[in-house]
């Protein structure tokens, strides 16, 4: 049995913890910076208790950076959804007033009273896939916006404008036919030339992004790209959504009682009511990982 749970209320630059034993009695607390020294001090405070588990609020959001650092250092980390810690806070205080120490306390209580919380796993290939897909989609949106601006300028420079689907080479050739004499026309032509240059740079970046996605998808062993109509971005997005579905609401990792490879993972308990007060209700002990 884990003798203590370390509740963590994470923020960008700080983290507040409360260390609580299995009887819900606080045995330590503190507020630490999230820089290198602050994090090491927090880790040392937790490691004073040999049988421990960390409970971090929002490990798929604001708590990700703290949770991932702890997991990378070999710590066991549970993901406590904000909904659960909020319920524990209201139950304990009678109202929803938030302070960092109260939040850390509520996170620890929620972890002690809730079965089957997801154990955080270290970020893997699917996280990299989602990052690259987001980058690829941003490049695509930027290119669409750039082409739209270019078409608007060419409509002012060339009678009838340019065709809808325009490559950088075609746009450059079309612009070479334009020789405005007035300052407005010359300015439009210069801006159009700049946009064509931006398009050429974007096209190179998009090609690199597609190559990176293709290579990373191949390392997963997926054959999605062999299907008609599914390119590197689509394959990567599908693989990252599959990973997210292993944890309800995007809470990644395995439970303390089941394997991440289990085809029927435990359901999240974020909609369960919390049990009664510590004095009158039995506890379910936390299991340590094997």
PDB file of C-alpha atoms in Angstrom:
ATOM      1  CA  UNK A   1       0.000   0.000   0.000  1.00  0.00           C
ATOM      2  CA  UNK A   2       1.124   3.530  -0.706  1.00  0.00           C
ATOM      3  CA  UNK A   3       1.527   5.176   2.674  1.00  0.00           C
ATOM      4  CA  UNK A   4       1.268   8.735   1.322  1.00  0.00           C
ATOM      5  CA  UNK A   5      -0.318  10.569  -1.568  1.00  0.00           C
ATOM      6  CA  UNK A   6       1.296  13.827  -2.672  1.00  0.00           C
ATOM      7  CA  UNK A   7      -1.386  16.155  -4.023  1.00  0.00           C
ATOM      8  CA  UNK A   8      -0.022  18.663  -6.539  1.00  0.00           C
ATOM      9  CA  UNK A   9      -1.725  21.900  -7.607  1.00  0.00           C
ATOM     10  CA  UNK A  10       0.352  22.862 -10.663  1.00  0.00           C
ATOM     11  CA  UNK A  11       0.833  26.252 -12.264  1.00  0.00           C
ATOM     12  CA  UNK A  12       3.165  27.496 -14.958  1.00  0.00           C
ATOM     13  CA  UNK A  13       5.813  28.831 -12.597  1.00  0.00           C
ATOM     14  CA  UNK A  14       4.973  27.108  -9.316  1.00  0.00           C
ATOM     15  CA  UNK A  15       3.502  23.980  -7.785  1.00  0.00           C
ATOM     16  CA  UNK A  16       1.908  23.622  -4.354  1.00  0.00           C
ATOM     17  CA  UNK A  17       1.895  20.205  -2.725  1.00  0.00           C
ATOM     18  CA  UNK A  18       0.265  18.552   0.273  1.00  0.00           C
ATOM     19  CA  UNK A  19       1.512  15.179   1.458  1.00  0.00           C
ATOM     20  CA  UNK A  20      -1.296  13.114   2.962  1.00  0.00           C
ATOM     21  CA  UNK A  21      -1.289   9.672   4.565  1.00  0.00           C
ATOM     22  CA  UNK A  22      -3.888   6.978   3.907  1.00  0.00           C
ATOM     23  CA  UNK A  23      -6.006   8.299   6.802  1.00  0.00           C
ATOM     24  CA  UNK A  24      -6.253  11.663   5.007  1.00  0.00           C
ATOM     25  CA  UNK A  25      -4.021  13.335   7.573  1.00  0.00           C
ATOM     26  CA  UNK A  26      -1.613  15.957   6.150  1.00  0.00           C
ATOM     27  CA  UNK A  27       2.003  15.110   6.956  1.00  0.00           C
ATOM     28  CA  UNK A  28       3.729  17.760   4.857  1.00  0.00           C
ATOM     29  CA  UNK A  29       3.193  20.654   2.475  1.00  0.00           C
ATOM     30  CA  UNK A  30       5.030  23.276   0.492  1.00  0.00           C
ATOM     31  CA  UNK A  31       5.119  25.628  -2.470  1.00  0.00           C
ATOM     32  CA  UNK A  32       7.915  25.262  -5.011  1.00  0.00           C
ATOM     33  CA  UNK A  33       9.042  26.948  -8.196  1.00  0.00           C
ATOM     34  CA  UNK A  34       8.975  24.915 -11.395  1.00  0.00           C
ATOM     35  CA  UNK A  35      12.491  25.918 -12.391  1.00  0.00           C
ATOM     36  CA  UNK A  36      15.276  23.342 -11.966  1.00  0.00           C
ATOM     37  CA  UNK A  37      16.058  24.151  -8.325  1.00  0.00           C
ATOM     38  CA  UNK A  38      12.427  24.445  -7.289  1.00  0.00           C
ATOM     39  CA  UNK A  39      11.485  21.175  -8.942  1.00  0.00           C
ATOM     40  CA  UNK A  40      14.421  19.352  -7.337  1.00  0.00           C
ATOM     41  CA  UNK A  41      13.390  20.704  -3.922  1.00  0.00           C
ATOM     42  CA  UNK A  42       9.812  19.471  -4.460  1.00  0.00           C
ATOM     43  CA  UNK A  43      11.076  16.063  -5.581  1.00  0.00           C
ATOM     44  CA  UNK A  44      13.306  15.822  -2.507  1.00  0.00           C
ATOM     45  CA  UNK A  45      10.378  16.710  -0.233  1.00  0.00           C
ATOM     46  CA  UNK A  46       8.310  13.938  -1.761  1.00  0.00           C
ATOM     47  CA  UNK A  47      11.110  11.376  -1.662  1.00  0.00           C
ATOM     48  CA  UNK A  48      11.373  11.681   2.103  1.00  0.00           C
ATOM     49  CA  UNK A  49       8.432   9.272   2.043  1.00  0.00           C
ATOM     50  CA  UNK A  50       9.580   5.969   0.621  1.00  0.00           C
ATOM     51  CA  UNK A  51       6.123   4.594  -0.217  1.00  0.00           C
ATOM     52  CA  UNK A  52       4.484   7.373  -2.186  1.00  0.00           C
ATOM     53  CA  UNK A  53       2.364   8.234  -5.186  1.00  0.00           C
ATOM     54  CA  UNK A  54       2.009  11.684  -6.748  1.00  0.00           C
ATOM     55  CA  UNK A  55      -1.450  12.969  -7.681  1.00  0.00           C
ATOM     56  CA  UNK A  56      -1.296  15.860 -10.152  1.00  0.00           C
ATOM     57  CA  UNK A  57      -4.316  17.836 -11.310  1.00  0.00           C
ATOM     58  CA  UNK A  58      -4.825  18.114 -15.062  1.00  0.00           C
ATOM     59  CA  UNK A  59      -1.964  16.022 -16.444  1.00  0.00           C
ATOM     60  CA  UNK A  60      -3.194  16.548 -19.997  1.00  0.00           C
ATOM     61  CA  UNK A  61      -3.264  20.328 -19.494  1.00  0.00           C
ATOM     62  CA  UNK A  62      -1.567  22.704 -17.081  1.00  0.00           C
ATOM     63  CA  UNK A  63      -0.177  19.808 -15.057  1.00  0.00           C
ATOM     64  CA  UNK A  64       1.520  18.080 -17.978  1.00  0.00           C
ATOM     65  CA  UNK A  65       4.958  19.667 -17.517  1.00  0.00           C
ATOM     66  CA  UNK A  66       5.166  18.716 -13.833  1.00  0.00           C
ATOM     67  CA  UNK A  67       3.716  15.228 -14.347  1.00  0.00           C
ATOM     68  CA  UNK A  68       6.063  14.400 -17.207  1.00  0.00           C
ATOM     69  CA  UNK A  69       9.121  15.506 -15.254  1.00  0.00           C
ATOM     70  CA  UNK A  70       8.073  13.336 -12.312  1.00  0.00           C
ATOM     71  CA  UNK A  71       7.439  10.302 -14.523  1.00  0.00           C
ATOM     72  CA  UNK A  72      10.788  10.808 -16.255  1.00  0.00           C
ATOM     73  CA  UNK A  73      12.410  10.703 -12.806  1.00  0.00           C
ATOM     74  CA  UNK A  74      10.805   7.344 -12.078  1.00  0.00           C
ATOM     75  CA  UNK A  75       7.927   8.567  -9.918  1.00  0.00           C
ATOM     76  CA  UNK A  76       4.411   7.094  -9.968  1.00  0.00           C
ATOM     77  CA  UNK A  77       1.950   9.815 -10.992  1.00  0.00           C
ATOM     78  CA  UNK A  78      -1.862   9.730 -11.061  1.00  0.00           C
ATOM     79  CA  UNK A  79      -3.905  12.126 -13.179  1.00  0.00           C
ATOM     80  CA  UNK A  80      -6.647  13.799 -11.132  1.00  0.00           C
ATOM     81  CA  UNK A  81      -9.285  15.490 -13.332  1.00  0.00           C
ATOM     82  CA  UNK A  82     -10.125  19.031 -12.242  1.00  0.00           C
ATOM     83  CA  UNK A  83     -13.770  18.007 -11.816  1.00  0.00           C
ATOM     84  CA  UNK A  84     -12.845  15.528  -9.100  1.00  0.00           C
ATOM     85  CA  UNK A  85     -10.632  17.890  -7.128  1.00  0.00           C
ATOM     86  CA  UNK A  86     -13.311  20.610  -7.382  1.00  0.00           C
ATOM     87  CA  UNK A  87     -15.877  18.252  -5.847  1.00  0.00           C
ATOM     88  CA  UNK A  88     -13.477  17.363  -3.051  1.00  0.00           C
ATOM     89  CA  UNK A  89     -12.836  21.063  -2.409  1.00  0.00           C
ATOM     90  CA  UNK A  90     -16.549  21.891  -2.163  1.00  0.00           C
ATOM     91  CA  UNK A  91     -17.126  18.867   0.061  1.00  0.00           C
ATOM     92  CA  UNK A  92     -14.299  19.872   2.425  1.00  0.00           C
ATOM     93  CA  UNK A  93     -14.938  23.635   2.578  1.00  0.00           C
ATOM     94  CA  UNK A  94     -18.648  23.943   1.805  1.00  0.00           C
ATOM     95  CA  UNK A  95     -17.882  26.321  -1.043  1.00  0.00           C
ATOM     96  CA  UNK A  96     -15.740  26.527  -4.154  1.00  0.00           C
ATOM     97  CA  UNK A  97     -13.171  29.059  -2.972  1.00  0.00           C
ATOM     98  CA  UNK A  98      -9.797  28.293  -4.544  1.00  0.00           C
ATOM     99  CA  UNK A  99      -6.365  28.752  -3.016  1.00  0.00           C
ATOM    100  CA  UNK A 100      -3.247  26.818  -3.918  1.00  0.00           C
ATOM    101  CA  UNK A 101      -2.989  24.990  -0.556  1.00  0.00           C
ATOM    102  CA  UNK A 102      -6.703  24.140  -0.597  1.00  0.00           C
ATOM    103  CA  UNK A 103      -6.385  22.871  -4.164  1.00  0.00           C
ATOM    104  CA  UNK A 104      -3.384  20.675  -3.324  1.00  0.00           C
ATOM    105  CA  UNK A 105      -5.324  19.242  -0.365  1.00  0.00           C
ATOM    106  CA  UNK A 106      -8.349  18.576  -2.587  1.00  0.00           C
ATOM    107  CA  UNK A 107      -6.235  16.819  -5.207  1.00  0.00           C
ATOM    108  CA  UNK A 108      -4.778  14.480  -2.579  1.00  0.00           C
ATOM    109  CA  UNK A 109      -8.221  13.740  -1.110  1.00  0.00           C
ATOM    110  CA  UNK A 110      -9.681  13.052  -4.556  1.00  0.00           C
ATOM    111  CA  UNK A 111      -6.846  10.639  -5.311  1.00  0.00           C
ATOM    112  CA  UNK A 112      -7.342   8.757  -2.052  1.00  0.00           C
ATOM    113  CA  UNK A 113     -11.085   8.419  -2.523  1.00  0.00           C
ATOM    114  CA  UNK A 114     -11.180   7.554  -6.228  1.00  0.00           C
ATOM    115  CA  UNK A 115     -10.540   4.166  -7.774  1.00  0.00           C
ATOM    116  CA  UNK A 116      -8.915   3.594 -11.144  1.00  0.00           C
ATOM    117  CA  UNK A 117      -7.348   6.983 -11.743  1.00  0.00           C
ATOM    118  CA  UNK A 118      -5.103   6.921 -14.772  1.00  0.00           C
ATOM    119  CA  UNK A 119      -1.422   6.474 -14.169  1.00  0.00           C
ATOM    120  CA  UNK A 120       0.525   8.938 -16.271  1.00  0.00           C
ATOM    121  CA  UNK A 121       2.853   7.437 -18.852  1.00  0.00           C
ATOM    122  CA  UNK A 122       5.834   9.240 -20.326  1.00  0.00           C
ATOM    123  CA  UNK A 123       5.089  11.010 -23.609  1.00  0.00           C
ATOM    124  CA  UNK A 124       5.657   8.721 -26.576  1.00  0.00           C
ATOM    125  CA  UNK A 125       5.584   8.765 -30.372  1.00  0.00           C
ATOM    126  CA  UNK A 126       1.897   9.677 -30.547  1.00  0.00           C
ATOM    127  CA  UNK A 127       2.562  12.945 -28.731  1.00  0.00           C
ATOM    128  CA  UNK A 128       5.235  13.773 -31.303  1.00  0.00           C
ATOM    129  CA  UNK A 129       2.731  12.904 -34.048  1.00  0.00           C
ATOM    130  CA  UNK A 130       0.162  15.336 -32.673  1.00  0.00           C
ATOM    131  CA  UNK A 131       2.781  18.086 -32.401  1.00  0.00           C
ATOM    132  CA  UNK A 132       3.875  17.564 -36.014  1.00  0.00           C
ATOM    133  CA  UNK A 133       0.275  17.405 -37.251  1.00  0.00           C
ATOM    134  CA  UNK A 134      -0.506  20.702 -35.534  1.00  0.00           C
ATOM    135  CA  UNK A 135       2.567  22.213 -37.189  1.00  0.00           C
ATOM    136  CA  UNK A 136       1.538  20.850 -40.602  1.00  0.00           C
ATOM    137  CA  UNK A 137      -2.005  22.183 -40.254  1.00  0.00           C
ATOM    138  CA  UNK A 138      -0.717  25.610 -39.242  1.00  0.00           C
ATOM    139  CA  UNK A 139       1.492  25.704 -42.342  1.00  0.00           C
ATOM    140  CA  UNK A 140      -1.487  24.724 -44.498  1.00  0.00           C
ATOM    141  CA  UNK A 141      -3.684  27.465 -43.037  1.00  0.00           C
ATOM    142  CA  UNK A 142      -0.907  30.025 -43.467  1.00  0.00           C
ATOM    143  CA  UNK A 143      -0.469  29.018 -47.113  1.00  0.00           C
ATOM    144  CA  UNK A 144      -4.205  29.348 -47.775  1.00  0.00           C
ATOM    145  CA  UNK A 145      -4.225  32.836 -46.256  1.00  0.00           C
ATOM    146  CA  UNK A 146      -1.139  33.844 -48.266  1.00  0.00           C
ATOM    147  CA  UNK A 147      -2.650  32.613 -51.535  1.00  0.00           C
ATOM    148  CA  UNK A 148      -5.835  34.549 -50.798  1.00  0.00           C
ATOM    149  CA  UNK A 149      -3.872  37.764 -50.279  1.00  0.00           C
ATOM    150  CA  UNK A 150      -1.906  37.124 -53.468  1.00  0.00           C
ATOM    151  CA  UNK A 151      -5.076  36.594 -55.500  1.00  0.00           C
ATOM    152  CA  UNK A 152      -6.455  39.872 -54.215  1.00  0.00           C
ATOM    153  CA  UNK A 153      -3.337  41.746 -55.357  1.00  0.00           C
ATOM    154  CA  UNK A 154      -3.208  39.997 -58.733  1.00  0.00           C
ATOM    155  CA  UNK A 155      -6.830  40.921 -59.349  1.00  0.00           C
ATOM    156  CA  UNK A 156      -5.772  44.566 -59.099  1.00  0.00           C
ATOM    157  CA  UNK A 157      -2.699  44.052 -61.302  1.00  0.00           C
ATOM    158  CA  UNK A 158      -3.958  41.663 -64.009  1.00  0.00           C
ATOM    159  CA  UNK A 159      -7.319  41.977 -65.795  1.00  0.00           C
ATOM    160  CA  UNK A 160      -9.449  39.060 -64.613  1.00  0.00           C
ATOM    161  CA  UNK A 161      -6.900  38.116 -61.972  1.00  0.00           C
ATOM    162  CA  UNK A 162      -5.281  34.672 -61.757  1.00  0.00           C
ATOM    163  CA  UNK A 163      -6.736  31.169 -61.837  1.00  0.00           C
ATOM    164  CA  UNK A 164      -7.833  29.624 -58.551  1.00  0.00           C
ATOM    165  CA  UNK A 165      -5.105  27.001 -58.235  1.00  0.00           C
ATOM    166  CA  UNK A 166      -1.825  28.785 -58.716  1.00  0.00           C
ATOM    167  CA  UNK A 167       1.685  27.468 -58.176  1.00  0.00           C
ATOM    168  CA  UNK A 168       4.527  29.774 -57.210  1.00  0.00           C
ATOM    169  CA  UNK A 169       6.098  29.343 -60.658  1.00  0.00           C
ATOM    170  CA  UNK A 170       2.846  30.293 -62.409  1.00  0.00           C
ATOM    171  CA  UNK A 171       2.344  33.271 -60.113  1.00  0.00           C
ATOM    172  CA  UNK A 172       5.888  34.486 -60.734  1.00  0.00           C
ATOM    173  CA  UNK A 173       5.468  34.123 -64.507  1.00  0.00           C
ATOM    174  CA  UNK A 174       2.189  36.035 -64.393  1.00  0.00           C
ATOM    175  CA  UNK A 175       3.698  38.814 -62.290  1.00  0.00           C
ATOM    176  CA  UNK A 176       6.557  39.184 -64.767  1.00  0.00           C
ATOM    177  CA  UNK A 177       4.037  40.315 -67.382  1.00  0.00           C
ATOM    178  CA  UNK A 178       3.000  43.262 -65.235  1.00  0.00           C
ATOM    179  CA  UNK A 179       4.884  46.578 -65.471  1.00  0.00           C
ATOM    180  CA  UNK A 180       2.909  49.224 -63.555  1.00  0.00           C
ATOM    181  CA  UNK A 181       4.093  52.829 -63.785  1.00  0.00           C
ATOM    182  CA  UNK A 182       2.188  54.457 -60.906  1.00  0.00           C
ATOM    183  CA  UNK A 183       3.306  54.198 -57.297  1.00  0.00           C
ATOM    184  CA  UNK A 184       0.203  52.237 -56.235  1.00  0.00           C
ATOM    185  CA  UNK A 185       0.687  49.640 -58.944  1.00  0.00           C
ATOM    186  CA  UNK A 186       4.397  49.338 -58.192  1.00  0.00           C
ATOM    187  CA  UNK A 187       3.611  48.839 -54.506  1.00  0.00           C
ATOM    188  CA  UNK A 188       1.069  46.148 -55.316  1.00  0.00           C
ATOM    189  CA  UNK A 189       3.544  44.384 -57.565  1.00  0.00           C
ATOM    190  CA  UNK A 190       6.251  44.489 -54.894  1.00  0.00           C
ATOM    191  CA  UNK A 191       3.857  43.081 -52.268  1.00  0.00           C
ATOM    192  CA  UNK A 192       2.759  40.345 -54.658  1.00  0.00           C
ATOM    193  CA  UNK A 193       6.400  39.456 -55.265  1.00  0.00           C
ATOM    194  CA  UNK A 194       6.951  39.199 -51.508  1.00  0.00           C
ATOM    195  CA  UNK A 195       3.928  36.918 -51.144  1.00  0.00           C
ATOM    196  CA  UNK A 196       5.193  34.654 -53.909  1.00  0.00           C
ATOM    197  CA  UNK A 197       8.505  34.380 -52.082  1.00  0.00           C
ATOM    198  CA  UNK A 198       6.629  33.522 -48.862  1.00  0.00           C
ATOM    199  CA  UNK A 199       4.689  30.848 -50.738  1.00  0.00           C
ATOM    200  CA  UNK A 200       7.888  29.261 -51.993  1.00  0.00           C
ATOM    201  CA  UNK A 201       9.246  29.131 -48.432  1.00  0.00           C
ATOM    202  CA  UNK A 202       5.975  27.702 -47.120  1.00  0.00           C
ATOM    203  CA  UNK A 203       5.928  25.017 -49.813  1.00  0.00           C
ATOM    204  CA  UNK A 204       9.408  23.893 -48.766  1.00  0.00           C
ATOM    205  CA  UNK A 205       8.388  23.791 -45.102  1.00  0.00           C
ATOM    206  CA  UNK A 206       5.238  21.823 -45.955  1.00  0.00           C
ATOM    207  CA  UNK A 207       7.283  19.275 -47.876  1.00  0.00           C
ATOM    208  CA  UNK A 208       9.651  18.856 -44.940  1.00  0.00           C
ATOM    209  CA  UNK A 209       6.710  18.528 -42.530  1.00  0.00           C
ATOM    210  CA  UNK A 210       5.098  15.859 -44.724  1.00  0.00           C
ATOM    211  CA  UNK A 211       8.377  13.943 -44.912  1.00  0.00           C
ATOM    212  CA  UNK A 212       8.784  14.076 -41.131  1.00  0.00           C
ATOM    213  CA  UNK A 213       5.224  12.871 -40.582  1.00  0.00           C
ATOM    214  CA  UNK A 214       5.636  10.053 -43.095  1.00  0.00           C
ATOM    215  CA  UNK A 215       8.825   8.880 -41.437  1.00  0.00           C
ATOM    216  CA  UNK A 216       7.346   9.032 -37.921  1.00  0.00           C
ATOM    217  CA  UNK A 217       4.155   7.232 -38.936  1.00  0.00           C
ATOM    218  CA  UNK A 218       6.263   4.475 -40.484  1.00  0.00           C
ATOM    219  CA  UNK A 219       8.108   3.962 -37.195  1.00  0.00           C
ATOM    220  CA  UNK A 220       4.774   3.028 -35.555  1.00  0.00           C
ATOM    221  CA  UNK A 221       4.257   0.166 -37.993  1.00  0.00           C
ATOM    222  CA  UNK A 222       0.961   1.661 -39.188  1.00  0.00           C
ATOM    223  CA  UNK A 223      -0.244   0.947 -42.733  1.00  0.00           C
ATOM    224  CA  UNK A 224      -2.803   3.760 -42.771  1.00  0.00           C
ATOM    225  CA  UNK A 225      -0.964   5.618 -45.516  1.00  0.00           C
ATOM    226  CA  UNK A 226      -1.533   2.677 -47.837  1.00  0.00           C
ATOM    227  CA  UNK A 227      -5.242   3.495 -47.838  1.00  0.00           C
ATOM    228  CA  UNK A 228      -6.543   5.695 -50.639  1.00  0.00           C
ATOM    229  CA  UNK A 229      -7.079   9.295 -49.593  1.00  0.00           C
ATOM    230  CA  UNK A 230      -5.104   9.141 -46.342  1.00  0.00           C
ATOM    231  CA  UNK A 231      -1.866  11.099 -46.377  1.00  0.00           C
ATOM    232  CA  UNK A 232       0.750  11.628 -43.676  1.00  0.00           C
ATOM    233  CA  UNK A 233      -1.270  14.249 -41.785  1.00  0.00           C
ATOM    234  CA  UNK A 234      -4.424  12.140 -41.780  1.00  0.00           C
ATOM    235  CA  UNK A 235      -2.535   9.052 -40.638  1.00  0.00           C
ATOM    236  CA  UNK A 236      -0.782  10.919 -37.848  1.00  0.00           C
ATOM    237  CA  UNK A 237      -4.011  12.539 -36.669  1.00  0.00           C
ATOM    238  CA  UNK A 238      -5.804   9.186 -36.557  1.00  0.00           C
ATOM    239  CA  UNK A 239      -2.980   7.582 -34.590  1.00  0.00           C
ATOM    240  CA  UNK A 240      -2.916  10.487 -32.047  1.00  0.00           C
ATOM    241  CA  UNK A 241      -6.740  10.303 -31.593  1.00  0.00           C
ATOM    242  CA  UNK A 242      -6.405   6.545 -30.971  1.00  0.00           C
ATOM    243  CA  UNK A 243      -3.928   7.238 -28.187  1.00  0.00           C
ATOM    244  CA  UNK A 244      -6.210   9.837 -26.605  1.00  0.00           C
ATOM    245  CA  UNK A 245      -9.091   7.347 -26.502  1.00  0.00           C
ATOM    246  CA  UNK A 246      -7.097   5.092 -24.164  1.00  0.00           C
ATOM    247  CA  UNK A 247      -7.843   7.544 -21.391  1.00  0.00           C
ATOM    248  CA  UNK A 248     -11.260   9.126 -20.916  1.00  0.00           C
ATOM    249  CA  UNK A 249     -11.167  12.844 -21.489  1.00  0.00           C
ATOM    250  CA  UNK A 250      -7.596  12.752 -22.719  1.00  0.00           C
ATOM    251  CA  UNK A 251      -6.058  11.437 -19.526  1.00  0.00           C
ATOM    252  CA  UNK A 252      -3.175   9.388 -20.860  1.00  0.00           C
ATOM    253  CA  UNK A 253      -1.648   6.284 -19.378  1.00  0.00           C
ATOM    254  CA  UNK A 254      -2.750   3.168 -17.530  1.00  0.00           C
ATOM    255  CA  UNK A 255      -4.589   2.623 -14.274  1.00  0.00           C
ATOM    256  CA  UNK A 256      -2.768   1.159 -11.319  1.00  0.00           C
ATOM    257  CA  UNK A 257      -4.904  -1.937 -11.795  1.00  0.00           C
ATOM    258  CA  UNK A 258      -4.829  -2.510 -15.524  1.00  0.00           C
ATOM    259  CA  UNK A 259      -2.433  -2.546 -18.448  1.00  0.00           C
ATOM    260  CA  UNK A 260      -2.284   0.178 -21.085  1.00  0.00           C
ATOM    261  CA  UNK A 261      -2.603  -2.616 -23.617  1.00  0.00           C
ATOM    262  CA  UNK A 262      -5.879  -3.838 -22.112  1.00  0.00           C
ATOM    263  CA  UNK A 263      -8.503  -3.669 -24.908  1.00  0.00           C
ATOM    264  CA  UNK A 264     -11.106  -2.770 -22.286  1.00  0.00           C
ATOM    265  CA  UNK A 265      -9.460  -0.173 -20.038  1.00  0.00           C
ATOM    266  CA  UNK A 266     -11.164   0.941 -16.858  1.00  0.00           C
ATOM    267  CA  UNK A 267     -13.583   3.833 -17.286  1.00  0.00           C
ATOM    268  CA  UNK A 268     -12.692   7.132 -15.684  1.00  0.00           C
ATOM    269  CA  UNK A 269     -14.575   7.953 -12.513  1.00  0.00           C
ATOM    270  CA  UNK A 270     -14.862  11.678 -13.049  1.00  0.00           C
ATOM    271  CA  UNK A 271     -18.677  11.451 -12.855  1.00  0.00           C
ATOM    272  CA  UNK A 272     -18.778   9.410  -9.646  1.00  0.00           C
ATOM    273  CA  UNK A 273     -19.853  11.058  -6.409  1.00  0.00           C
ATOM    274  CA  UNK A 274     -17.179  11.213  -3.763  1.00  0.00           C
ATOM    275  CA  UNK A 275     -17.696   9.065  -0.648  1.00  0.00           C
ATOM    276  CA  UNK A 276     -18.501  10.552   2.703  1.00  0.00           C
ATOM    277  CA  UNK A 277     -16.138  12.102   5.261  1.00  0.00           C
ATOM    278  CA  UNK A 278     -13.002  10.329   6.350  1.00  0.00           C
ATOM    279  CA  UNK A 279     -14.394   9.671   9.832  1.00  0.00           C
ATOM    280  CA  UNK A 280     -17.353   7.614   8.698  1.00  0.00           C
ATOM    281  CA  UNK A 281     -16.462   6.015   5.384  1.00  0.00           C
ATOM    282  CA  UNK A 282     -14.024   3.176   4.567  1.00  0.00           C
ATOM    283  CA  UNK A 283     -11.114   3.855   2.279  1.00  0.00           C
ATOM    284  CA  UNK A 284     -10.017   1.963  -0.796  1.00  0.00           C
ATOM    285  CA  UNK A 285      -6.272   1.557  -0.560  1.00  0.00           C
ATOM    286  CA  UNK A 286      -4.084   2.525  -3.458  1.00  0.00           C
ATOM    287  CA  UNK A 287      -2.149  -0.284  -5.116  1.00  0.00           C
ATOM    288  CA  UNK A 288       1.456   0.188  -6.068  1.00  0.00           C
ATOM    289  CA  UNK A 289       2.569  -0.500  -9.592  1.00  0.00           C
ATOM    290  CA  UNK A 290       4.306  -3.759 -10.293  1.00  0.00           C
TER     291      UNK A 290
END
